[in-house]
Amino acid sequence: MPHGNMIGLQRRSVIDLCMLGHIYDCLTLCCSLLSSIMFGLFGGKSFEPAKDIPDLSGKVIIVTGGNTGLGKESVLQLAKHNPSQIYLAARTESKATSAIEEIKSQVPNAKVEFLSLDLTDFDSVKSAAETFKQKEQRLDILLNNAGVMAMPYSKTKQGYEIQFGTNHMGHALFTKLLLPTLLKTAEEPNADVRIVTLSSEGHNLAPRSCGVIYDQAAAETFGPWGRYGSAKLANILYSRGLTAHYPSLTCVAVHPGVIKTELYNSTERDNALIRYGLAAVGNIFMASVPQGTKNQLWAATAAKEEVRKAYFFTTPVGSASQGSGFAKDQKGVDKLWEWTEEELKKHGY
């Protein structure tokens, strides 16, 4: 066979494999959406933030990604229950300021303050943690809400794939730097300290060959949805690791449901198969942002004994789940914990 024809066949094979990968991603995503939607229609805990969130007097709270979507709605609902202070952690001050003004228009006495945090840059993460610790002696609820989804391939400042770096590594460092304050708060009588991390049923999209993509140099080859699944799987595994290492803290990961937020903007630019799949499934069934916040608000404020029953909660609200086979694997928990600690040490943390 002529050399040119061989190259042509190889290129066609690569294109065919990529197309098959997109088809698989689309089908898996749509099945995940449908499964989440169907299970979300039945059962679950009865939880209405207005009446079921208890009085939060004296509590200090951080919500990452609090300037939009689920984060902003979470800050709003928490602010209605008299916490001592909420820190709205976000990258863009103008958006955060606008969000705070909107929240205060509904809750005039809300104590909400902007905390500058860019999860794609460890220097910013360190600065945010230091700023917080200069102002506060306690931290009762850390809601690791911020995240990105199905983004085109790029890297964080420290060289991690953008979804893994934002959703996992940035939050892992932020949590690590805040642990002394969290643990000190947990020593108080009747303390109830929570770390709630937003994961997703999308963790099922993690590559079947490896689960978490540890080889960051090869991350681009897995596609945006495989990378997203890896990052969301890491959220569950790391939350489990926190529970194992710090039993005085209540640490869980949650799936919010299928919510039409700004996260889907990047998926709509992705490719036609996924775009039309989301349009067919999502636009009919996606829940509202207030509905989507219920699981994380429940995990952050419900009775401790209820929240400690599982490490991952899916929809409907408060539905315990073990997640995927990768999420259930204790060896995976240990591996991610050790790997993350080593990575943070490389950067001086």
JSON list of C-alpha atoms in Angstrom, two decimals, residues 107-322:
[
{"chain": "A", "resi": 107, "resn": "VAL", "atom": "CA", "xyz": [-31.54, 39.83, 53.27]},
{"chain": "A", "resi": 108, "resn": "PRO", "atom": "CA", "xyz": [-30.67, 43.39, 54.39]},
{"chain": "A", "resi": 109, "resn": "ASN", "atom": "CA", "xyz": [-28.83, 42.27, 57.52]},
{"chain": "A", "resi": 110, "resn": "ALA", "atom": "CA", "xyz": [-26.80, 39.59, 55.75]},
{"chain": "A", "resi": 111, "resn": "LYS", "atom": "CA", "xyz": [-23.16, 39.49, 56.81]},
{"chain": "A", "resi": 112, "resn": "VAL", "atom": "CA", "xyz": [-21.49, 38.53, 53.56]},
{"chain": "A", "resi": 113, "resn": "GLU", "atom": "CA", "xyz": [-17.95, 39.49, 52.59]},
{"chain": "A", "resi": 114, "resn": "PHE", "atom": "CA", "xyz": [-15.95, 38.93, 49.40]},
{"chain": "A", "resi": 115, "resn": "LEU", "atom": "CA", "xyz": [-12.89, 36.68, 49.62]},
{"chain": "A", "resi": 116, "resn": "SER", "atom": "CA", "xyz": [-10.63, 36.77, 46.57]},
{"chain": "A", "resi": 117, "resn": "LEU", "atom": "CA", "xyz": [-9.94, 33.20, 45.42]},
{"chain": "A", "resi": 118, "resn": "ASP", "atom": "CA", "xyz": [-8.68, 31.85, 42.10]},
{"chain": "A", "resi": 119, "resn": "LEU", "atom": "CA", "xyz": [-8.57, 28.06, 42.36]},
{"chain": "A", "resi": 120, "resn": "THR", "atom": "CA", "xyz": [-6.40, 27.81, 39.24]},
{"chain": "A", "resi": 121, "resn": "ASP", "atom": "CA", "xyz": [-3.51, 29.54, 41.02]},
{"chain": "A", "resi": 122, "resn": "PHE", "atom": "CA", "xyz": [-1.99, 28.18, 44.25]},
{"chain": "A", "resi": 123, "resn": "ASP", "atom": "CA", "xyz": [-0.65, 31.65, 45.12]},
{"chain": "A", "resi": 124, "resn": "SER", "atom": "CA", "xyz": [-4.21, 33.00, 45.12]},
{"chain": "A", "resi": 125, "resn": "VAL", "atom": "CA", "xyz": [-5.43, 30.02, 47.15]},
{"chain": "A", "resi": 126, "resn": "LYS", "atom": "CA", "xyz": [-2.73, 30.62, 49.75]},
{"chain": "A", "resi": 127, "resn": "SER", "atom": "CA", "xyz": [-3.52, 34.34, 49.88]},
{"chain": "A", "resi": 128, "resn": "ALA", "atom": "CA", "xyz": [-7.25, 33.63, 50.34]},
{"chain": "A", "resi": 129, "resn": "ALA", "atom": "CA", "xyz": [-6.60, 31.23, 53.22]},
{"chain": "A", "resi": 130, "resn": "GLU", "atom": "CA", "xyz": [-4.22, 33.67, 54.90]},
{"chain": "A", "resi": 131, "resn": "THR", "atom": "CA", "xyz": [-6.68, 36.55, 54.51]},
{"chain": "A", "resi": 132, "resn": "PHE", "atom": "CA", "xyz": [-9.43, 34.48, 56.08]},
{"chain": "A", "resi": 133, "resn": "LYS", "atom": "CA", "xyz": [-7.27, 33.35, 59.01]},
{"chain": "A", "resi": 134, "resn": "GLN", "atom": "CA", "xyz": [-6.26, 36.94, 59.74]},
{"chain": "A", "resi": 135, "resn": "LYS", "atom": "CA", "xyz": [-9.94, 37.83, 60.14]},
{"chain": "A", "resi": 136, "resn": "GLU", "atom": "CA", "xyz": [-11.45, 34.76, 61.80]},
{"chain": "A", "resi": 137, "resn": "GLN", "atom": "CA", "xyz": [-10.63, 32.35, 64.61]},
{"chain": "A", "resi": 138, "resn": "ARG", "atom": "CA", "xyz": [-13.19, 29.72, 63.62]},
{"chain": "A", "resi": 139, "resn": "LEU", "atom": "CA", "xyz": [-14.69, 28.04, 60.55]},
{"chain": "A", "resi": 140, "resn": "ASP", "atom": "CA", "xyz": [-17.85, 25.96, 60.89]},
{"chain": "A", "resi": 141, "resn": "ILE", "atom": "CA", "xyz": [-18.87, 25.24, 57.30]},
{"chain": "A", "resi": 142, "resn": "LEU", "atom": "CA", "xyz": [-16.62, 25.04, 54.25]},
{"chain": "A", "resi": 143, "resn": "LEU", "atom": "CA", "xyz": [-18.72, 24.61, 51.12]},
{"chain": "A", "resi": 144, "resn": "ASN", "atom": "CA", "xyz": [-16.40, 23.70, 48.25]},
{"chain": "A", "resi": 145, "resn": "ASN", "atom": "CA", "xyz": [-18.92, 24.61, 45.58]},
{"chain": "A", "resi": 146, "resn": "ALA", "atom": "CA", "xyz": [-16.86, 26.17, 42.77]},
{"chain": "A", "resi": 147, "resn": "GLY", "atom": "CA", "xyz": [-16.09, 24.19, 39.66]},
{"chain": "A", "resi": 148, "resn": "VAL", "atom": "CA", "xyz": [-15.83, 24.01, 35.90]},
{"chain": "A", "resi": 149, "resn": "MET", "atom": "CA", "xyz": [-17.28, 21.42, 33.54]},
{"chain": "A", "resi": 150, "resn": "ALA", "atom": "CA", "xyz": [-16.26, 19.95, 30.17]},
{"chain": "A", "resi": 151, "resn": "MET", "atom": "CA", "xyz": [-13.83, 22.77, 29.46]},
{"chain": "A", "resi": 152, "resn": "PRO", "atom": "CA", "xyz": [-11.55, 22.80, 26.42]},
{"chain": "A", "resi": 153, "resn": "TYR", "atom": "CA", "xyz": [-8.09, 21.56, 27.33]},
{"chain": "A", "resi": 154, "resn": "SER", "atom": "CA", "xyz": [-5.90, 24.06, 29.16]},
{"chain": "A", "resi": 155, "resn": "LYS", "atom": "CA", "xyz": [-3.77, 24.14, 32.29]},
{"chain": "A", "resi": 156, "resn": "THR", "atom": "CA", "xyz": [-3.74, 25.93, 35.63]},
{"chain": "A", "resi": 157, "resn": "LYS", "atom": "CA", "xyz": [-0.81, 28.13, 36.62]},
{"chain": "A", "resi": 158, "resn": "GLN", "atom": "CA", "xyz": [0.84, 25.14, 38.30]},
{"chain": "A", "resi": 159, "resn": "GLY", "atom": "CA", "xyz": [0.38, 22.94, 35.22]},
{"chain": "A", "resi": 160, "resn": "TYR", "atom": "CA", "xyz": [-2.66, 20.82, 36.11]},
{"chain": "A", "resi": 161, "resn": "GLU", "atom": "CA", "xyz": [-5.41, 20.16, 33.58]},
{"chain": "A", "resi": 162, "resn": "ILE", "atom": "CA", "xyz": [-7.92, 22.97, 34.12]},
{"chain": "A", "resi": 163, "resn": "GLN", "atom": "CA", "xyz": [-10.84, 20.86, 35.40]},
{"chain": "A", "resi": 164, "resn": "PHE", "atom": "CA", "xyz": [-8.73, 18.69, 37.69]},
{"chain": "A", "resi": 165, "resn": "GLY", "atom": "CA", "xyz": [-6.74, 21.70, 38.86]},
{"chain": "A", "resi": 166, "resn": "THR", "atom": "CA", "xyz": [-9.82, 23.79, 39.63]},
{"chain": "A", "resi": 167, "resn": "ASN", "atom": "CA", "xyz": [-12.24, 21.19, 40.94]},
{"chain": "A", "resi": 168, "resn": "HIS", "atom": "CA", "xyz": [-9.78, 19.07, 42.90]},
{"chain": "A", "resi": 169, "resn": "MET", "atom": "CA", "xyz": [-6.29, 20.50, 43.39]},
{"chain": "A", "resi": 170, "resn": "GLY", "atom": "CA", "xyz": [-7.36, 24.07, 44.14]},
{"chain": "A", "resi": 171, "resn": "HIS", "atom": "CA", "xyz": [-9.96, 22.93, 46.66]},
{"chain": "A", "resi": 172, "resn": "ALA", "atom": "CA", "xyz": [-7.57, 20.37, 48.16]},
{"chain": "A", "resi": 173, "resn": "LEU", "atom": "CA", "xyz": [-5.00, 23.08, 48.87]},
{"chain": "A", "resi": 174, "resn": "PHE", "atom": "CA", "xyz": [-7.61, 25.54, 50.15]},
{"chain": "A", "resi": 175, "resn": "THR", "atom": "CA", "xyz": [-9.01, 22.89, 52.49]},
{"chain": "A", "resi": 176, "resn": "LYS", "atom": "CA", "xyz": [-5.54, 21.86, 53.67]},
{"chain": "A", "resi": 177, "resn": "LEU", "atom": "CA", "xyz": [-4.62, 25.44, 54.54]},
{"chain": "A", "resi": 178, "resn": "LEU", "atom": "CA", "xyz": [-7.88, 25.91, 56.45]},
{"chain": "A", "resi": 179, "resn": "LEU", "atom": "CA", "xyz": [-7.64, 22.63, 58.36]},
{"chain": "A", "resi": 180, "resn": "PRO", "atom": "CA", "xyz": [-5.98, 24.12, 61.46]},
{"chain": "A", "resi": 181, "resn": "THR", "atom": "CA", "xyz": [-8.94, 26.50, 61.86]},
{"chain": "A", "resi": 182, "resn": "LEU", "atom": "CA", "xyz": [-11.50, 23.80, 61.11]},
{"chain": "A", "resi": 183, "resn": "LEU", "atom": "CA", "xyz": [-9.92, 21.38, 63.60]},
{"chain": "A", "resi": 184, "resn": "LYS", "atom": "CA", "xyz": [-9.63, 24.05, 66.28]},
{"chain": "A", "resi": 185, "resn": "THR", "atom": "CA", "xyz": [-13.33, 24.84, 65.87]},
{"chain": "A", "resi": 186, "resn": "ALA", "atom": "CA", "xyz": [-14.15, 21.13, 66.10]},
{"chain": "A", "resi": 187, "resn": "GLU", "atom": "CA", "xyz": [-12.54, 20.98, 69.56]},
{"chain": "A", "resi": 188, "resn": "GLU", "atom": "CA", "xyz": [-15.21, 23.23, 71.05]},
{"chain": "A", "resi": 189, "resn": "PRO", "atom": "CA", "xyz": [-18.08, 21.69, 73.05]},
{"chain": "A", "resi": 190, "resn": "ASN", "atom": "CA", "xyz": [-20.99, 20.67, 70.83]},
{"chain": "A", "resi": 191, "resn": "ALA", "atom": "CA", "xyz": [-19.02, 21.62, 67.73]},
{"chain": "A", "resi": 192, "resn": "ASP", "atom": "CA", "xyz": [-20.38, 20.61, 64.34]},
{"chain": "A", "resi": 193, "resn": "VAL", "atom": "CA", "xyz": [-17.87, 21.35, 61.59]},
{"chain": "A", "resi": 194, "resn": "ARG", "atom": "CA", "xyz": [-18.65, 20.45, 57.99]},
{"chain": "A", "resi": 195, "resn": "ILE", "atom": "CA", "xyz": [-16.73, 20.24, 54.72]},
{"chain": "A", "resi": 196, "resn": "VAL", "atom": "CA", "xyz": [-19.18, 19.79, 51.87]},
{"chain": "A", "resi": 197, "resn": "THR", "atom": "CA", "xyz": [-17.76, 19.29, 48.38]},
{"chain": "A", "resi": 198, "resn": "LEU", "atom": "CA", "xyz": [-19.79, 19.54, 45.21]},
{"chain": "A", "resi": 199, "resn": "SER", "atom": "CA", "xyz": [-19.21, 16.43, 43.11]},
{"chain": "A", "resi": 200, "resn": "SER", "atom": "CA", "xyz": [-21.54, 14.98, 40.48]},
{"chain": "A", "resi": 201, "resn": "GLU", "atom": "CA", "xyz": [-23.03, 11.79, 39.10]},
{"chain": "A", "resi": 202, "resn": "GLY", "atom": "CA", "xyz": [-20.80, 12.83, 36.23]},
{"chain": "A", "resi": 203, "resn": "HIS", "atom": "CA", "xyz": [-17.99, 11.09, 38.12]},
{"chain": "A", "resi": 204, "resn": "ASN", "atom": "CA", "xyz": [-19.25, 8.03, 36.24]},
{"chain": "A", "resi": 205, "resn": "LEU", "atom": "CA", "xyz": [-17.69, 9.57, 33.12]},
{"chain": "A", "resi": 206, "resn": "ALA", "atom": "CA", "xyz": [-14.18, 9.06, 34.54]},
{"chain": "A", "resi": 207, "resn": "PRO", "atom": "CA", "xyz": [-12.03, 7.01, 32.15]},
{"chain": "A", "resi": 208, "resn": "ARG", "atom": "CA", "xyz": [-12.68, 3.30, 32.54]},
{"chain": "A", "resi": 209, "resn": "SER", "atom": "CA", "xyz": [-8.97, 2.62, 32.18]},
{"chain": "A", "resi": 210, "resn": "CYS", "atom": "CA", "xyz": [-7.84, 4.61, 35.21]},
{"chain": "A", "resi": 211, "resn": "GLY", "atom": "CA", "xyz": [-10.62, 6.53, 36.99]},
{"chain": "A", "resi": 212, "resn": "VAL", "atom": "CA", "xyz": [-8.59, 9.49, 38.19]},
{"chain": "A", "resi": 213, "resn": "ILE", "atom": "CA", "xyz": [-6.21, 10.81, 35.54]},
{"chain": "A", "resi": 214, "resn": "TYR", "atom": "CA", "xyz": [-2.93, 10.98, 37.47]},
{"chain": "A", "resi": 215, "resn": "ASP", "atom": "CA", "xyz": [-0.80, 11.41, 34.36]},
{"chain": "A", "resi": 216, "resn": "GLN", "atom": "CA", "xyz": [-1.57, 15.06, 33.79]},
{"chain": "A", "resi": 217, "resn": "ALA", "atom": "CA", "xyz": [0.65, 15.13, 30.71]},
{"chain": "A", "resi": 218, "resn": "ALA", "atom": "CA", "xyz": [-1.75, 12.68, 29.05]},
{"chain": "A", "resi": 219, "resn": "ALA", "atom": "CA", "xyz": [-4.95, 14.36, 30.24]},
{"chain": "A", "resi": 220, "resn": "GLU", "atom": "CA", "xyz": [-5.71, 15.97, 26.88]},
{"chain": "A", "resi": 221, "resn": "THR", "atom": "CA", "xyz": [-6.20, 12.56, 25.25]},
{"chain": "A", "resi": 222, "resn": "PHE", "atom": "CA", "xyz": [-9.21, 11.71, 27.44]},
{"chain": "A", "resi": 223, "resn": "GLY", "atom": "CA", "xyz": [-11.55, 14.41, 26.12]},
{"chain": "A", "resi": 224, "resn": "PRO", "atom": "CA", "xyz": [-13.44, 17.07, 28.10]},
{"chain": "A", "resi": 225, "resn": "TRP", "atom": "CA", "xyz": [-16.00, 14.70, 29.63]},
{"chain": "A", "resi": 226, "resn": "GLY", "atom": "CA", "xyz": [-13.45, 12.10, 30.66]},
{"chain": "A", "resi": 227, "resn": "ARG", "atom": "CA", "xyz": [-11.44, 14.85, 32.33]},
{"chain": "A", "resi": 228, "resn": "TYR", "atom": "CA", "xyz": [-14.57, 16.16, 34.04]},
{"chain": "A", "resi": 229, "resn": "GLY", "atom": "CA", "xyz": [-15.43, 12.68, 35.31]},
{"chain": "A", "resi": 230, "resn": "SER", "atom": "CA", "xyz": [-11.92, 12.29, 36.67]},
{"chain": "A", "resi": 231, "resn": "ALA", "atom": "CA", "xyz": [-12.13, 15.59, 38.56]},
{"chain": "A", "resi": 232, "resn": "LYS", "atom": "CA", "xyz": [-15.55, 14.81, 40.04]},
{"chain": "A", "resi": 233, "resn": "LEU", "atom": "CA", "xyz": [-14.38, 11.33, 41.06]},
{"chain": "A", "resi": 234, "resn": "ALA", "atom": "CA", "xyz": [-11.42, 12.97, 42.79]},
{"chain": "A", "resi": 235, "resn": "ASN", "atom": "CA", "xyz": [-13.86, 15.16, 44.74]},
{"chain": "A", "resi": 236, "resn": "ILE", "atom": "CA", "xyz": [-15.55, 12.07, 46.19]},
{"chain": "A", "resi": 237, "resn": "LEU", "atom": "CA", "xyz": [-12.31, 10.23, 46.92]},
{"chain": "A", "resi": 238, "resn": "TYR", "atom": "CA", "xyz": [-10.69, 13.24, 48.57]},
{"chain": "A", "resi": 239, "resn": "SER", "atom": "CA", "xyz": [-13.75, 13.87, 50.72]},
{"chain": "A", "resi": 240, "resn": "ARG", "atom": "CA", "xyz": [-13.52, 10.26, 51.88]},
{"chain": "A", "resi": 241, "resn": "GLY", "atom": "CA", "xyz": [-9.85, 10.82, 52.65]},
{"chain": "A", "resi": 242, "resn": "LEU", "atom": "CA", "xyz": [-10.68, 13.84, 54.78]},
{"chain": "A", "resi": 243, "resn": "THR", "atom": "CA", "xyz": [-13.13, 11.74, 56.79]},
{"chain": "A", "resi": 244, "resn": "ALA", "atom": "CA", "xyz": [-10.52, 9.04, 57.36]},
{"chain": "A", "resi": 245, "resn": "HIS", "atom": "CA", "xyz": [-7.80, 11.46, 58.45]},
{"chain": "A", "resi": 246, "resn": "TYR", "atom": "CA", "xyz": [-9.94, 13.93, 60.40]},
{"chain": "A", "resi": 247, "resn": "PRO", "atom": "CA", "xyz": [-12.84, 12.08, 62.07]},
{"chain": "A", "resi": 248, "resn": "SER", "atom": "CA", "xyz": [-13.83, 15.12, 64.14]},
{"chain": "A", "resi": 249, "resn": "LEU", "atom": "CA", "xyz": [-14.99, 16.77, 60.91]},
{"chain": "A", "resi": 250, "resn": "THR", "atom": "CA", "xyz": [-18.09, 15.82, 58.92]},
{"chain": "A", "resi": 251, "resn": "CYS", "atom": "CA", "xyz": [-16.94, 15.58, 55.30]},
{"chain": "A", "resi": 252, "resn": "VAL", "atom": "CA", "xyz": [-19.22, 14.58, 52.42]},
{"chain": "A", "resi": 253, "resn": "ALA", "atom": "CA", "xyz": [-19.54, 15.02, 48.67]},
{"chain": "A", "resi": 254, "resn": "VAL", "atom": "CA", "xyz": [-22.87, 15.74, 46.99]},
{"chain": "A", "resi": 255, "resn": "HIS", "atom": "CA", "xyz": [-24.50, 15.61, 43.57]},
{"chain": "A", "resi": 256, "resn": "PRO", "atom": "CA", "xyz": [-26.81, 18.63, 43.10]},
{"chain": "A", "resi": 257, "resn": "GLY", "atom": "CA", "xyz": [-29.01, 17.12, 40.44]},
{"chain": "A", "resi": 258, "resn": "VAL", "atom": "CA", "xyz": [-29.21, 18.14, 36.81]},
{"chain": "A", "resi": 259, "resn": "ILE", "atom": "CA", "xyz": [-29.31, 21.91, 36.96]},
{"chain": "A", "resi": 260, "resn": "LYS", "atom": "CA", "xyz": [-29.22, 24.43, 34.12]},
{"chain": "A", "resi": 261, "resn": "THR", "atom": "CA", "xyz": [-26.40, 26.69, 35.28]},
{"chain": "A", "resi": 262, "resn": "GLU", "atom": "CA", "xyz": [-23.55, 28.53, 33.56]},
{"chain": "A", "resi": 263, "resn": "LEU", "atom": "CA", "xyz": [-21.48, 25.34, 33.81]},
{"chain": "A", "resi": 264, "resn": "TYR", "atom": "CA", "xyz": [-23.27, 24.06, 30.72]},
{"chain": "A", "resi": 265, "resn": "ASN", "atom": "CA", "xyz": [-22.02, 26.97, 28.61]},
{"chain": "A", "resi": 266, "resn": "SER", "atom": "CA", "xyz": [-18.80, 25.15, 27.72]},
{"chain": "A", "resi": 267, "resn": "THR", "atom": "CA", "xyz": [-20.65, 21.94, 26.81]},
{"chain": "A", "resi": 268, "resn": "GLU", "atom": "CA", "xyz": [-22.82, 23.79, 24.33]},
{"chain": "A", "resi": 269, "resn": "ARG", "atom": "CA", "xyz": [-19.65, 24.77, 22.46]},
{"chain": "A", "resi": 270, "resn": "ASP", "atom": "CA", "xyz": [-18.26, 21.25, 22.62]},
{"chain": "A", "resi": 271, "resn": "ASN", "atom": "CA", "xyz": [-19.64, 19.25, 19.71]},
{"chain": "A", "resi": 272, "resn": "ALA", "atom": "CA", "xyz": [-22.93, 18.65, 17.96]},
{"chain": "A", "resi": 273, "resn": "LEU", "atom": "CA", "xyz": [-23.64, 15.24, 19.51]},
{"chain": "A", "resi": 274, "resn": "ILE", "atom": "CA", "xyz": [-23.33, 16.43, 23.08]},
{"chain": "A", "resi": 275, "resn": "ARG", "atom": "CA", "xyz": [-24.99, 19.77, 22.30]},
{"chain": "A", "resi": 276, "resn": "TYR", "atom": "CA", "xyz": [-28.09, 18.13, 20.83]},
{"chain": "A", "resi": 277, "resn": "GLY", "atom": "CA", "xyz": [-28.09, 15.41, 23.50]},
{"chain": "A", "resi": 278, "resn": "LEU", "atom": "CA", "xyz": [-28.18, 18.04, 26.22]},
{"chain": "A", "resi": 279, "resn": "ALA", "atom": "CA", "xyz": [-30.85, 19.98, 24.37]},
{"chain": "A", "resi": 280, "resn": "ALA", "atom": "CA", "xyz": [-33.06, 16.89, 24.06]},
{"chain": "A", "resi": 281, "resn": "VAL", "atom": "CA", "xyz": [-32.67, 15.72, 27.65]},
{"chain": "A", "resi": 282, "resn": "GLY", "atom": "CA", "xyz": [-31.63, 18.72, 29.68]},
{"chain": "A", "resi": 283, "resn": "ASN", "atom": "CA", "xyz": [-33.85, 21.55, 28.55]},
{"chain": "A", "resi": 284, "resn": "ILE", "atom": "CA", "xyz": [-36.95, 19.51, 29.34]},
{"chain": "A", "resi": 285, "resn": "PHE", "atom": "CA", "xyz": [-35.93, 18.12, 32.70]},
{"chain": "A", "resi": 286, "resn": "MET", "atom": "CA", "xyz": [-33.21, 20.32, 34.23]},
{"chain": "A", "resi": 287, "resn": "ALA", "atom": "CA", "xyz": [-34.15, 21.65, 37.66]},
{"chain": "A", "resi": 288, "resn": "SER", "atom": "CA", "xyz": [-33.92, 25.22, 38.87]},
{"chain": "A", "resi": 289, "resn": "VAL", "atom": "CA", "xyz": [-30.92, 26.61, 40.72]},
{"chain": "A", "resi": 290, "resn": "PRO", "atom": "CA", "xyz": [-32.85, 26.88, 44.05]},
{"chain": "A", "resi": 291, "resn": "GLN", "atom": "CA", "xyz": [-33.80, 23.21, 43.69]},
{"chain": "A", "resi": 292, "resn": "GLY", "atom": "CA", "xyz": [-30.19, 22.35, 42.90]},
{"chain": "A", "resi": 293, "resn": "THR", "atom": "CA", "xyz": [-28.82, 23.89, 46.08]},
{"chain": "A", "resi": 294, "resn": "LYS", "atom": "CA", "xyz": [-30.91, 21.73, 48.37]},
{"chain": "A", "resi": 295, "resn": "ASN", "atom": "CA", "xyz": [-28.53, 18.78, 48.57]},
{"chain": "A", "resi": 296, "resn": "GLN", "atom": "CA", "xyz": [-25.49, 20.84, 49.52]},
{"chain": "A", "resi": 297, "resn": "LEU", "atom": "CA", "xyz": [-27.51, 22.97, 51.95]},
{"chain": "A", "resi": 298, "resn": "TRP", "atom": "CA", "xyz": [-28.92, 19.81, 53.51]},
{"chain": "A", "resi": 299, "resn": "ALA", "atom": "CA", "xyz": [-25.42, 18.34, 53.86]},
{"chain": "A", "resi": 300, "resn": "ALA", "atom": "CA", "xyz": [-24.14, 21.57, 55.39]},
{"chain": "A", "resi": 301, "resn": "THR", "atom": "CA", "xyz": [-26.92, 22.05, 57.94]},
{"chain": "A", "resi": 302, "resn": "ALA", "atom": "CA", "xyz": [-28.96, 18.89, 58.58]},
{"chain": "A", "resi": 303, "resn": "ALA", "atom": "CA", "xyz": [-28.54, 16.77, 61.71]},
{"chain": "A", "resi": 304, "resn": "LYS", "atom": "CA", "xyz": [-24.97, 15.50, 61.96]},
{"chain": "A", "resi": 305, "resn": "GLU", "atom": "CA", "xyz": [-26.02, 11.89, 62.51]},
{"chain": "A", "resi": 306, "resn": "GLU", "atom": "CA", "xyz": [-27.97, 11.94, 59.24]},
{"chain": "A", "resi": 307, "resn": "VAL", "atom": "CA", "xyz": [-25.16, 13.44, 57.19]},
{"chain": "A", "resi": 308, "resn": "ARG", "atom": "CA", "xyz": [-22.56, 11.06, 58.61]},
{"chain": "A", "resi": 309, "resn": "LYS", "atom": "CA", "xyz": [-24.44, 8.03, 57.27]},
{"chain": "A", "resi": 310, "resn": "ALA", "atom": "CA", "xyz": [-22.68, 8.20, 53.90]},
{"chain": "A", "resi": 311, "resn": "TYR", "atom": "CA", "xyz": [-19.76, 9.78, 52.08]},
{"chain": "A", "resi": 312, "resn": "PHE", "atom": "CA", "xyz": [-21.71, 10.71, 48.93]},
{"chain": "A", "resi": 313, "resn": "PHE", "atom": "CA", "xyz": [-25.27, 11.96, 48.58]},
{"chain": "A", "resi": 314, "resn": "THR", "atom": "CA", "xyz": [-27.12, 12.08, 45.29]},
{"chain": "A", "resi": 315, "resn": "THR", "atom": "CA", "xyz": [-30.62, 13.19, 44.35]},
{"chain": "A", "resi": 316, "resn": "PRO", "atom": "CA", "xyz": [-33.27, 13.32, 45.60]},
{"chain": "A", "resi": 317, "resn": "VAL", "atom": "CA", "xyz": [-32.03, 15.28, 48.60]},
{"chain": "A", "resi": 318, "resn": "GLY", "atom": "CA", "xyz": [-30.07, 13.26, 51.14]},
{"chain": "A", "resi": 319, "resn": "SER", "atom": "CA", "xyz": [-30.05, 10.00, 49.16]},
{"chain": "A", "resi": 320, "resn": "ALA", "atom": "CA", "xyz": [-26.98, 8.05, 50.22]},
{"chain": "A", "resi": 321, "resn": "SER", "atom": "CA", "xyz": [-24.93, 6.50, 47.44]},
{"chain": "A", "resi": 322, "resn": "GLN", "atom": "CA", "xyz": [-21.65, 4.65, 47.14]}
]
